[in-house]
Amino acid sequence: MGTLARPEEQMATETETPDPTTELGVPQLGLAALFVTALVTAQVTAVKVLSVGLPVTLPVTGGEILVPAAVFAYALTFFASDCYAELYGKRAAQALVNVAFLMNFVLLALVWLAIWAPISGASNVAQEPFADTLAASTGVVTGSLLAYVVSQNWDVIAFHRLRDYTGGDRLWLRNVVSTATSQLLDTVIFVSVAFLAFQGLPVDVVLELMIGQYLFKLALVGLDTPFVYLVVGLVRRRGLARSVRTTREPP
């Protein structure tokens, strides 16, 4: 086991914020933009439910799993936040997560403004299908926002705890563990609030939704790890990010 750092060494040295108008600031701005874009896309596409066939039959889910279409975009937010946390530090990553959380309310306000605004007779889209498609239910919105603020902040915390514990090594480990545990929190909170608390679905159906979504998310976690290495390595090789010092010696 490694020795604990002295109190004055407990605080990590975060990277300085690069000027976004220079080449150094482009990767940070790009990852932040990717994070927010994926998050907004996830909110808009959450209303569609997908059926994904399985090569085997599982005890709870059967031969298929049900997942919201937002699962693709939402998985991308964890990829972007892990790259961001690795390159720019814990405080910068938490700031990104919390600012993006507030942007959810901007999205909802703009969507509802578009729904409530009077429609023209020349519109090719009728009011009812437009509203039905964009207007998420109260349960979905509540569950989504609560799951987001808990899981994304946990992702940043877990990522940096593992980074400190391993002395900055094993990027694959902290990417997989932080994202897998965060996705578990996200799935349990979202499904419990949106489908159990608000819609009152039977517990067995809720459990099936949880297991199906989490299995699908785990598959995406394994797929994004090589891309985290690719992005982090590319940015560092080009000298476009300063390293973040760990707070604890490796074991």
Coordinates of N, CA and C in Angstrom, one line a residue:
M1 N 0.8 -1.2 0.0 CA 0.0 0.0 0.0 C 0.9 1.2 0.0
G2 N 0.5 2.3 -0.7 CA 1.3 3.5 -0.8 C 1.0 4.4 0.5
T3 N 1.8 5.2 0.8 CA 1.6 6.1 1.9 C 0.8 7.3 1.5
L4 N 0.0 7.8 2.4 CA -0.9 8.9 2.1 C -0.1 10.2 2.1
A5 N -0.5 11.1 1.2 CA 0.2 12.3 1.1 C -0.1 13.2 2.3
R6 N 0.8 14.2 2.5 CA 0.6 15.1 3.6 C -0.6 16.0 3.3
P7 N -1.2 16.6 4.3 CA -2.4 17.4 4.1 C -2.2 18.5 3.0
E8 N -1.1 19.1 3.0 CA -0.9 20.1 2.0 C -0.7 19.6 0.6
E9 N -0.5 18.2 0.5 CA -0.4 17.6 -0.8 C -1.7 17.0 -1.3
Q10 N -2.8 17.1 -0.4 CA -4.0 16.4 -0.8 C -4.7 17.1 -1.9
M11 N -4.5 18.4 -2.1 CA -5.2 19.1 -3.2 C -4.5 18.9 -4.5
A12 N -5.2 18.5 -5.5 CA -4.6 18.3 -6.8 C -4.4 19.7 -7.5
T13 N -3.4 19.7 -8.3 CA -3.1 20.9 -9.1 C -3.8 20.8 -10.4
E14 N -4.9 21.6 -10.6 CA -5.7 21.5 -11.8 C -5.0 22.2 -12.9
T15 N -5.4 21.9 -14.1 CA -4.8 22.6 -15.3 C -5.4 24.0 -15.3
E16 N -4.6 24.9 -15.9 CA -5.0 26.2 -16.1 C -6.0 26.2 -17.3
T17 N -7.0 27.0 -17.3 CA -7.9 27.0 -18.4 C -7.3 27.7 -19.7
P18 N -7.2 26.9 -20.8 CA -6.6 27.5 -22.0 C -7.5 28.5 -22.6
D19 N -6.9 29.4 -23.4 CA -7.6 30.4 -24.1 C -8.3 29.7 -25.3
P20 N -9.6 29.7 -25.3 CA -10.3 29.0 -26.4 C -10.1 29.6 -27.8
T21 N -9.5 30.8 -27.9 CA -9.2 31.3 -29.2 C -7.8 30.8 -29.7
T22 N -7.1 30.1 -28.9 CA -5.8 29.5 -29.4 C -5.9 28.0 -29.6
E23 N -4.9 27.5 -30.3 CA -4.9 26.0 -30.6 C -5.0 25.2 -29.3
L24 N -4.4 25.7 -28.2 CA -4.5 25.0 -26.9 C -5.9 24.8 -26.4
G25 N -6.7 25.8 -26.7 CA -8.1 25.8 -26.1 C -9.1 25.0 -27.0
V26 N -8.7 24.6 -28.2 CA -9.7 24.0 -29.1 C -10.1 22.6 -28.6
P27 N -9.3 21.7 -28.1 CA -9.7 20.4 -27.6 C -10.7 20.6 -26.4
Q28 N -10.4 21.5 -25.5 CA -11.3 21.7 -24.3 C -12.6 22.2 -24.7
L29 N -12.6 23.2 -25.6 CA -13.9 23.7 -26.1 C -14.7 22.6 -26.9
G30 N -13.9 21.8 -27.7 CA -14.6 20.8 -28.5 C -15.2 19.7 -27.6
L31 N -14.5 19.3 -26.6 CA -15.1 18.2 -25.7 C -16.3 18.8 -24.9
A32 N -16.2 20.1 -24.5 CA -17.3 20.7 -23.8 C -18.6 20.7 -24.7
A33 N -18.3 21.1 -26.0 CA -19.4 21.2 -27.0 C -20.0 19.8 -27.2
L34 N -19.1 18.8 -27.3 CA -19.6 17.5 -27.6 C -20.5 17.0 -26.4
F35 N -20.0 17.3 -25.2 CA -20.8 16.9 -24.0 C -22.2 17.5 -24.0
V36 N -22.3 18.8 -24.2 CA -23.5 19.5 -24.1 C -24.4 19.1 -25.3
T37 N -23.8 18.9 -26.5 CA -24.6 18.5 -27.7 C -25.2 17.1 -27.4
A38 N -24.4 16.2 -26.9 CA -24.9 14.8 -26.7 C -26.0 14.8 -25.6
L39 N -25.8 15.7 -24.6 CA -26.8 15.7 -23.5 C -28.1 16.3 -24.0
V40 N -28.1 17.3 -24.8 CA -29.3 17.9 -25.3 C -30.0 16.9 -26.3
T41 N -29.2 16.2 -27.1 CA -29.8 15.2 -28.0 C -30.5 14.1 -27.2
A42 N -29.9 13.7 -26.1 CA -30.4 12.6 -25.3 C -31.8 13.0 -24.7
Q43 N -31.9 14.3 -24.3 CA -33.2 14.7 -23.8 C -34.3 14.7 -24.8
V44 N -33.9 15.1 -26.1 CA -34.9 15.2 -27.1 C -35.3 13.8 -27.6
T45 N -34.4 12.8 -27.6 CA -34.7 11.5 -28.2 C -35.1 10.5 -27.2
A46 N -35.3 10.9 -25.9 CA -35.6 9.9 -24.8 C -37.0 9.3 -25.0
V47 N -37.9 10.0 -25.7 CA -39.3 9.5 -25.8 C -39.4 8.3 -26.6
K48 N -38.5 8.0 -27.5 CA -38.6 6.8 -28.3 C -37.9 5.6 -27.6
V49 N -38.7 4.5 -27.6 CA -38.1 3.2 -26.9 C -37.7 2.3 -28.0
L50 N -36.5 1.7 -27.9 CA -36.0 0.7 -28.9 C -36.1 -0.7 -28.3
S51 N -36.3 -1.6 -29.2 CA -36.2 -3.0 -28.9 C -35.0 -3.6 -29.5
V52 N -34.1 -4.2 -28.6 CA -32.8 -4.7 -29.1 C -32.8 -6.2 -28.9
G53 N -32.7 -7.0 -29.9 CA -32.7 -8.4 -29.8 C -31.4 -8.9 -29.2
L54 N -31.4 -10.0 -28.5 CA -30.2 -10.6 -27.8 C -30.0 -12.0 -28.5
P55 N -28.7 -12.4 -28.5 CA -28.3 -13.7 -29.1 C -28.7 -14.8 -28.1
V56 N -29.0 -14.5 -26.9 CA -29.4 -15.5 -25.9 C -30.7 -15.0 -25.2
T57 N -31.3 -15.9 -24.5 CA -32.5 -15.5 -23.7 C -32.1 -15.4 -22.2
L58 N -32.4 -14.3 -21.6 CA -32.0 -14.0 -20.2 C -33.2 -14.3 -19.4
P59 N -33.0 -14.6 -18.1 CA -34.1 -14.9 -17.2 C -35.1 -13.8 -17.0
V60 N -34.7 -12.5 -16.9 CA -35.6 -11.4 -16.6 C -36.0 -10.7 -17.9
T61 N -35.1 -10.5 -18.8 CA -35.4 -9.7 -20.0 C -35.9 -10.5 -21.2
G62 N -35.7 -11.8 -21.2 CA -36.1 -12.6 -22.3 C -35.1 -12.5 -23.5
G63 N -35.6 -12.5 -24.7 CA -34.8 -12.5 -25.9 C -34.5 -11.1 -26.4
E64 N -35.0 -10.1 -25.7 CA -34.8 -8.7 -26.2 C -34.7 -7.8 -25.0
I65 N -34.1 -6.6 -25.1 CA -34.1 -5.6 -24.1 C -34.7 -4.3 -24.6
L66 N -35.3 -3.6 -23.8 CA -35.9 -2.3 -24.1 C -35.0 -1.2 -23.6
V67 N -34.7 -0.2 -24.5 CA -33.9 0.9 -24.1 C -34.4 2.1 -24.8
P68 N -34.3 3.3 -24.2 CA -34.6 4.6 -24.8 C -33.6 4.9 -25.9
A69 N -34.1 5.6 -27.0 CA -33.2 5.9 -28.1 C -32.1 6.9 -27.6
A70 N -32.3 7.5 -26.5 CA -31.4 8.5 -25.9 C -30.1 7.8 -25.4
V71 N -30.1 6.4 -25.3 CA -29.0 5.7 -24.7 C -27.7 6.0 -25.5
F72 N -27.8 6.1 -26.8 CA -26.6 6.4 -27.6 C -26.0 7.7 -27.3
A73 N -26.8 8.8 -27.3 CA -26.3 10.1 -27.0 C -25.8 10.2 -25.6
Y74 N -26.6 9.6 -24.7 CA -26.2 9.8 -23.3 C -24.9 9.1 -22.9
A75 N -24.7 7.9 -23.6 CA -23.4 7.2 -23.4 C -22.2 8.1 -23.9
L76 N -22.5 8.9 -24.9 CA -21.4 9.8 -25.4 C -21.1 10.9 -24.4
T77 N -22.0 11.3 -23.5 CA -21.7 12.3 -22.5 C -20.6 11.7 -21.5
F78 N -20.7 10.4 -21.2 CA -19.7 9.9 -20.3 C -18.3 9.8 -21.0
F79 N -18.3 9.5 -22.3 CA -17.0 9.5 -23.0 C -16.4 10.9 -23.0
A80 N -17.2 11.9 -23.3 CA -16.7 13.3 -23.3 C -16.2 13.7 -21.9
S81 N -17.0 13.4 -20.9 CA -16.6 13.8 -19.5 C -15.4 13.1 -19.0
D82 N -15.2 11.9 -19.4 CA -14.0 11.2 -19.0 C -12.7 11.7 -19.7
C83 N -12.9 12.0 -20.9 CA -11.7 12.7 -21.7 C -11.4 14.0 -21.0
Y84 N -12.5 14.8 -20.7 CA -12.4 16.1 -20.2 C -11.7 16.1 -18.8
A85 N -12.2 15.1 -18.0 CA -11.6 15.0 -16.6 C -10.2 14.6 -16.7
E86 N -9.8 13.7 -17.5 CA -8.4 13.2 -17.7 C -7.5 14.3 -18.1
L87 N -8.0 15.2 -19.0 CA -7.1 16.2 -19.6 C -7.1 17.5 -18.8
Y88 N -8.2 17.9 -18.1 CA -8.3 19.2 -17.5 C -8.6 19.2 -16.0
G89 N -8.8 18.0 -15.4 CA -8.9 18.0 -14.0 C -10.3 17.9 -13.4
K90 N -10.4 17.6 -12.1 CA -11.7 17.3 -11.5 C -12.5 18.5 -11.4
R91 N -12.0 19.7 -11.0 CA -12.8 20.8 -10.8 C -13.4 21.3 -12.1
A92 N -12.6 21.3 -13.2 CA -13.1 21.7 -14.5 C -14.2 20.7 -15.0
A93 N -14.0 19.4 -14.7 CA -15.0 18.5 -15.1 C -16.3 18.6 -14.4
Q94 N -16.2 18.9 -13.1 CA -17.4 19.1 -12.3 C -18.2 20.4 -12.7
A95 N -17.4 21.4 -13.0 CA -18.0 22.6 -13.5 C -18.7 22.4 -14.8
L96 N -18.1 21.6 -15.7 CA -18.8 21.3 -17.0 C -20.1 20.5 -16.7
V97 N -20.1 19.6 -15.9 CA -21.3 18.8 -15.6 C -22.4 19.6 -15.0
N98 N -22.1 20.5 -14.1 CA -23.1 21.3 -13.4 C -23.6 22.4 -14.3
V99 N -22.8 23.0 -15.1 CA -23.3 24.0 -16.1 C -24.2 23.4 -17.1
A100 N -23.8 22.2 -17.6 CA -24.6 21.5 -18.6 C -26.0 21.1 -18.0
F101 N -26.0 20.8 -16.7 CA -27.2 20.5 -16.0 C -28.2 21.6 -16.1
L102 N -27.7 22.8 -15.9 CA -28.5 24.0 -16.0 C -29.0 24.2 -17.4
M103 N -28.2 23.8 -18.4 CA -28.6 24.0 -19.8 C -29.8 23.1 -20.1
N104 N -30.1 22.0 -19.3 CA -31.3 21.2 -19.5 C -32.5 22.1 -19.4
F105 N -32.5 23.0 -18.4 CA -33.7 23.8 -18.2 C -33.9 24.8 -19.3
V106 N -32.7 25.3 -19.9 CA -32.8 26.2 -21.1 C -33.5 25.4 -22.2
L107 N -33.0 24.2 -22.4 CA -33.6 23.3 -23.5 C -35.1 23.2 -23.3
L108 N -35.5 22.8 -22.0 CA -36.9 22.6 -21.8 C -37.8 23.9 -22.0
A109 N -37.2 25.0 -21.6 CA -37.9 26.3 -21.8 C -38.1 26.6 -23.2
L110 N -37.1 26.4 -24.0 CA -37.2 26.6 -25.5 C -38.1 25.7 -26.2
V111 N -38.1 24.4 -25.7 CA -39.0 23.4 -26.3 C -40.5 23.7 -26.0
W112 N -40.8 24.1 -24.8 CA -42.1 24.4 -24.4 C -42.6 25.7 -25.0
L113 N -41.7 26.7 -25.2 CA -42.0 27.9 -25.9 C -42.4 27.6 -27.3
A114 N -41.7 26.7 -28.0 CA -42.1 26.3 -29.4 C -43.4 25.6 -29.4
I115 N -43.7 24.8 -28.4 CA -45.0 24.1 -28.3 C -46.1 25.0 -28.1
W116 N -46.0 26.0 -27.2 CA -47.1 26.9 -26.8 C -47.3 28.0 -27.9
A117 N -46.3 28.3 -28.7 CA -46.5 29.3 -29.6 C -47.5 29.0 -30.7
P118 N -48.3 29.9 -31.1 CA -49.4 29.6 -32.1 C -48.9 29.1 -33.4
I119 N -49.5 28.1 -33.9 CA -49.1 27.5 -35.2 C -49.8 28.1 -36.4
S120 N -49.0 28.2 -37.4 CA -49.5 28.8 -38.7 C -50.3 27.8 -39.5
G121 N -51.3 28.2 -40.2 CA -52.0 27.3 -41.1 C -51.1 26.8 -42.2
A122 N -50.0 27.5 -42.5 CA -49.1 27.0 -43.6 C -48.1 26.0 -43.1
S123 N -48.1 25.6 -41.8 CA -47.1 24.7 -41.3 C -47.4 23.3 -41.8
N124 N -46.4 22.6 -42.2 CA -46.5 21.2 -42.7 C -46.6 20.2 -41.6
V125 N -46.4 20.6 -40.4 CA -46.5 19.7 -39.2 C -47.6 20.2 -38.3
A126 N -48.5 19.3 -38.0 CA -49.7 19.6 -37.1 C -49.2 19.8 -35.7
Q127 N -50.0 20.6 -35.0 CA -49.7 20.9 -33.6 C -49.6 19.7 -32.7
E128 N -50.5 18.8 -32.8 CA -50.6 17.7 -31.8 C -49.4 16.7 -31.9
P129 N -49.0 16.3 -33.1 CA -47.9 15.4 -33.2 C -46.6 16.1 -32.8
F130 N -46.5 17.4 -33.1 CA -45.3 18.2 -32.8 C -45.2 18.2 -31.3
A131 N -46.3 18.5 -30.6 CA -46.3 18.6 -29.1 C -46.0 17.2 -28.5
D132 N -46.7 16.2 -29.0 CA -46.5 14.8 -28.5 C -45.1 14.3 -28.6
T133 N -44.4 14.7 -29.7 CA -43.0 14.3 -29.9 C -42.0 15.0 -29.0
L134 N -42.2 16.3 -28.8 CA -41.2 17.1 -28.1 C -41.5 17.2 -26.6
A135 N -42.8 17.1 -26.2 CA -43.1 17.3 -24.8 C -42.9 16.0 -24.0
A136 N -41.8 16.0 -23.3 CA -41.6 14.8 -22.4 C -42.5 14.9 -21.2
S137 N -42.9 13.7 -20.6 CA -43.7 13.7 -19.5 C -43.0 14.2 -18.2
T138 N -43.7 14.6 -17.2 CA -43.1 15.1 -16.0 C -42.2 14.1 -15.4
G139 N -42.6 12.8 -15.4 CA -41.8 11.8 -14.8 C -40.5 11.6 -15.5
V140 N -40.5 11.6 -16.9 CA -39.3 11.4 -17.6 C -38.3 12.6 -17.4
V141 N -38.8 13.8 -17.4 CA -38.0 14.9 -17.2 C -37.4 14.9 -15.8
T142 N -38.2 14.6 -14.8 CA -37.7 14.6 -13.4 C -36.7 13.5 -13.2
G143 N -37.0 12.3 -13.7 CA -36.1 11.2 -13.6 C -34.8 11.4 -14.3
S144 N -34.9 12.0 -15.5 CA -33.7 12.3 -16.3 C -32.8 13.3 -15.6
L145 N -33.3 14.4 -15.1 CA -32.5 15.4 -14.5 C -31.9 14.9 -13.2
L146 N -32.7 14.2 -12.4 CA -32.1 13.7 -11.1 C -31.0 12.7 -11.4
A147 N -31.3 11.8 -12.3 CA -30.3 10.8 -12.6 C -29.0 11.4 -13.2
Y148 N -29.2 12.5 -14.0 CA -28.0 13.1 -14.6 C -27.1 13.8 -13.5
V149 N -27.7 14.6 -12.6 CA -26.9 15.3 -11.7 C -26.2 14.4 -10.7
V150 N -26.8 13.2 -10.4 CA -26.1 12.3 -9.5 C -25.1 11.5 -10.2
S151 N -25.4 10.9 -11.4 CA -24.5 10.0 -12.0 C -23.3 10.7 -12.6
Q152 N -23.5 11.9 -13.2 CA -22.4 12.6 -13.8 C -21.4 13.1 -12.8
N153 N -21.9 13.6 -11.7 CA -21.0 14.0 -10.6 C -20.2 12.8 -10.0
W154 N -20.9 11.7 -9.9 CA -20.3 10.5 -9.4 C -19.2 10.1 -10.4
D155 N -19.5 10.2 -11.6 CA -18.5 9.8 -12.7 C -17.2 10.5 -12.5
V156 N -17.3 11.9 -12.3 CA -16.1 12.7 -12.1 C -15.4 12.3 -10.8
I157 N -16.1 12.1 -9.7 CA -15.5 11.8 -8.4 C -14.8 10.4 -8.5
A158 N -15.5 9.4 -9.0 CA -14.9 8.1 -9.1 C -13.7 8.0 -10.0
F159 N -13.8 8.8 -11.1 CA -12.7 8.8 -12.1 C -11.4 9.3 -11.4
H160 N -11.6 10.4 -10.7 CA -10.4 11.0 -10.0 C -9.9 10.3 -8.8
R161 N -10.8 9.6 -8.1 CA -10.4 8.7 -7.0 C -9.5 7.6 -7.5
L162 N -9.9 7.0 -8.6 CA -9.1 6.0 -9.2 C -7.8 6.5 -9.8
R163 N -7.9 7.7 -10.4 CA -6.7 8.3 -10.9 C -5.6 8.5 -9.9
D164 N -6.1 9.0 -8.7 CA -5.2 9.3 -7.6 C -4.6 7.9 -7.1
Y165 N -5.5 6.9 -7.0 CA -5.1 5.6 -6.4 C -4.1 4.9 -7.2
T166 N -4.2 5.1 -8.5 CA -3.3 4.4 -9.4 C -2.1 5.3 -9.9
G167 N -2.0 6.4 -9.3 CA -0.9 7.3 -9.6 C -0.9 7.8 -11.1
G168 N -2.1 7.9 -11.6 CA -2.3 8.4 -13.0 C -2.2 7.3 -14.1
D169 N -1.9 6.1 -13.7 CA -1.8 5.0 -14.6 C -3.2 4.3 -14.8
R170 N -3.3 3.4 -15.7 CA -4.5 2.6 -16.0 C -5.7 3.4 -16.3
L171 N -5.6 4.2 -17.4 CA -6.7 5.0 -17.8 C -7.9 4.1 -18.1
W172 N -7.7 3.0 -18.7 CA -8.8 2.1 -19.1 C -9.6 1.7 -17.8
L173 N -8.9 1.5 -16.7 CA -9.6 1.0 -15.5 C -10.5 2.1 -15.0
R174 N -10.0 3.3 -14.9 CA -10.9 4.4 -14.3 C -12.0 4.8 -15.3
N175 N -11.7 4.6 -16.6 CA -12.8 4.9 -17.6 C -13.9 3.9 -17.4
V176 N -13.5 2.6 -17.4 CA -14.5 1.5 -17.3 C -15.3 1.5 -16.0
V177 N -14.5 1.6 -14.9 CA -15.2 1.5 -13.5 C -16.0 2.8 -13.3
S178 N -15.5 4.0 -13.5 CA -16.3 5.2 -13.3 C -17.5 5.2 -14.1
T179 N -17.4 4.9 -15.4 CA -18.6 4.9 -16.3 C -19.6 3.8 -16.0
A180 N -19.1 2.6 -15.7 CA -20.0 1.5 -15.4 C -20.8 1.8 -14.1
T181 N -20.2 2.3 -13.1 CA -20.9 2.6 -11.8 C -21.8 3.8 -12.0
S182 N -21.4 4.7 -12.8 CA -22.2 5.9 -13.0 C -23.5 5.5 -13.8
Q183 N -23.3 4.7 -14.8 CA -24.4 4.2 -15.6 C -25.4 3.4 -14.8
L184 N -24.9 2.7 -13.8 CA -25.8 1.9 -12.9 C -26.6 2.9 -12.1
L185 N -26.0 3.9 -11.5 CA -26.8 4.9 -10.7 C -27.8 5.6 -11.6
D186 N -27.4 6.0 -12.8 CA -28.2 6.6 -13.7 C -29.5 5.8 -14.1
T187 N -29.2 4.5 -14.4 CA -30.3 3.6 -14.8 C -31.3 3.4 -13.7
V188 N -30.8 3.1 -12.5 CA -31.7 2.8 -11.3 C -32.5 4.1 -11.0
I189 N -31.9 5.2 -10.9 CA -32.6 6.5 -10.6 C -33.6 6.8 -11.6
F190 N -33.2 6.8 -12.9 CA -34.1 7.2 -14.0 C -35.3 6.3 -14.1
V191 N -35.1 5.0 -14.1 CA -36.2 4.1 -14.3 C -37.1 4.1 -13.0
S192 N -36.6 4.2 -11.8 CA -37.4 4.2 -10.6 C -38.3 5.4 -10.6
V193 N -37.7 6.6 -10.9 CA -38.5 7.8 -10.8 C -39.5 7.9 -12.0
A194 N -39.1 7.7 -13.2 CA -39.9 7.9 -14.4 C -41.0 6.8 -14.5
F195 N -40.6 5.6 -14.3 CA -41.6 4.5 -14.6 C -42.2 3.8 -13.3
L196 N -41.5 3.9 -12.2 CA -42.1 3.3 -11.0 C -42.9 4.3 -10.2
A197 N -42.2 5.5 -9.9 CA -42.9 6.5 -9.1 C -44.0 7.2 -9.8
F198 N -43.7 7.6 -11.1 CA -44.7 8.5 -11.8 C -45.7 7.6 -12.6
Q199 N -45.3 6.6 -13.2 CA -46.2 5.8 -14.1 C -46.8 4.6 -13.4
G200 N -46.2 4.2 -12.2 CA -46.7 3.1 -11.5 C -46.7 1.8 -12.1
L201 N -45.7 1.5 -13.0 CA -45.5 0.2 -13.6 C -45.2 -0.9 -12.6
P202 N -45.6 -2.1 -12.9 CA -45.3 -3.2 -11.9 C -43.8 -3.3 -11.7
V203 N -43.4 -3.8 -10.5 CA -42.0 -3.9 -10.2 C -41.3 -4.8 -11.1
D204 N -41.9 -5.9 -11.6 CA -41.2 -6.8 -12.5 C -40.9 -6.2 -13.8
V205 N -41.8 -5.3 -14.3 CA -41.5 -4.6 -15.5 C -40.4 -3.6 -15.4
V206 N -40.4 -2.9 -14.2 CA -39.4 -1.9 -13.9 C -38.0 -2.6 -13.8
L207 N -38.0 -3.7 -13.2 CA -36.7 -4.5 -13.1 C -36.2 -4.9 -14.4
E208 N -37.1 -5.3 -15.3 CA -36.7 -5.7 -16.7 C -36.1 -4.5 -17.4
L209 N -36.8 -3.3 -17.3 CA -36.2 -2.1 -17.9 C -34.9 -1.8 -17.4
M210 N -34.7 -1.9 -16.1 CA -33.4 -1.5 -15.5 C -32.3 -2.5 -16.0
I211 N -32.6 -3.8 -16.0 CA -31.5 -4.7 -16.4 C -31.2 -4.6 -17.9
G212 N -32.3 -4.4 -18.7 CA -32.1 -4.3 -20.1 C -31.2 -3.1 -20.5
Q213 N -31.6 -1.9 -19.9 CA -30.9 -0.7 -20.2 C -29.4 -0.8 -19.7
Y214 N -29.2 -1.3 -18.5 CA -27.9 -1.4 -18.0 C -27.0 -2.3 -18.8
L215 N -27.5 -3.4 -19.2 CA -26.7 -4.3 -20.1 C -26.3 -3.7 -21.4
F216 N -27.2 -2.9 -21.9 CA -26.9 -2.2 -23.2 C -25.8 -1.1 -22.9
K217 N -26.0 -0.4 -21.8 CA -25.0 0.6 -21.5 C -23.6 0.0 -21.2
L218 N -23.6 -1.1 -20.6 CA -22.3 -1.8 -20.3 C -21.6 -2.1 -21.6
A219 N -22.3 -2.6 -22.6 CA -21.7 -2.9 -23.9 C -21.1 -1.6 -24.5
L220 N -21.7 -0.5 -24.4 CA -21.2 0.8 -24.9 C -20.0 1.2 -24.1
V221 N -20.0 0.9 -22.8 CA -18.8 1.3 -22.0 C -17.5 0.7 -22.5
G222 N -17.6 -0.6 -22.8 CA -16.5 -1.3 -23.4 C -16.0 -0.8 -24.7
L223 N -17.0 -0.3 -25.5 CA -16.6 0.2 -26.8 C -16.0 1.5 -26.8
D224 N -16.3 2.4 -25.8 CA -15.7 3.7 -25.8 C -14.3 3.9 -25.3
T225 N -13.8 2.8 -24.6 CA -12.5 2.9 -23.9 C -11.4 3.2 -24.9
P226 N -11.3 2.5 -26.1 CA -10.2 2.7 -27.0 C -10.3 4.2 -27.5
F227 N -11.5 4.7 -27.7 CA -11.6 6.1 -28.2 C -11.2 7.1 -27.1
V228 N -11.4 6.8 -25.8 CA -10.8 7.7 -24.8 C -9.3 7.7 -24.9
Y229 N -8.7 6.6 -25.0 CA -7.2 6.5 -25.2 C -6.8 7.3 -26.4
L230 N -7.5 7.2 -27.5 CA -7.2 7.9 -28.8 C -7.2 9.4 -28.6
V231 N -8.3 9.9 -28.0 CA -8.5 11.3 -27.9 C -7.5 11.9 -26.9
V232 N -7.3 11.3 -25.7 CA -6.4 11.8 -24.7 C -5.0 11.7 -25.2
G233 N -4.6 10.6 -25.9 CA -3.2 10.5 -26.4 C -2.9 11.5 -27.5
L234 N -3.9 11.7 -28.4 CA -3.7 12.7 -29.5 C -3.5 14.1 -28.9
V235 N -4.4 14.5 -28.0 CA -4.3 15.8 -27.4 C -2.9 16.0 -26.7
R236 N -2.5 15.0 -25.9 CA -1.3 15.1 -25.2 C 0.0 15.1 -26.1
R237 N -0.1 14.3 -27.1 CA 1.1 14.2 -28.0 C 1.3 15.5 -28.8
R238 N 0.2 16.2 -29.0 CA 0.3 17.5 -29.7 C 0.6 18.7 -28.7
G239 N 0.7 18.3 -27.4 CA 1.0 19.3 -26.4 C -0.2 20.3 -26.2
L240 N -1.4 19.8 -26.4 CA -2.6 20.7 -26.3 C -3.3 20.6 -24.9
A241 N -2.7 19.9 -24.0 CA -3.2 19.9 -22.6 C -2.1 19.7 -21.6
R242 N -2.2 20.4 -20.5 CA -1.2 20.2 -19.5 C -1.6 19.1 -18.5
S243 N -0.6 18.3 -18.0 CA -1.0 17.2 -17.1 C -1.5 17.7 -15.8
V244 N -2.4 16.8 -15.2 CA -2.9 17.0 -13.9 C -2.2 16.2 -12.9
R245 N -1.7 16.8 -11.8 CA -0.9 16.0 -10.9 C -1.9 15.2 -10.0
T246 N -1.5 14.0 -9.7 CA -2.3 13.2 -8.8 C -2.1 13.6 -7.3
T247 N -3.0 13.2 -6.4 CA -3.0 13.6 -5.0 C -2.5 12.5 -4.1
R248 N -2.2 11.3 -4.7 CA -1.7 10.2 -3.9 C -0.7 9.4 -4.6
E249 N 0.2 8.8 -3.9 CA 1.2 8.0 -4.6 C 0.6 6.7 -5.0
P250 N 1.0 6.0 -6.1 CA 0.5 4.7 -6.5 C 0.8 3.7 -5.4
P251 N -0.1 2.7 -5.3 CA 0.1 1.6 -4.3 C 1.3 0.8 -4.6

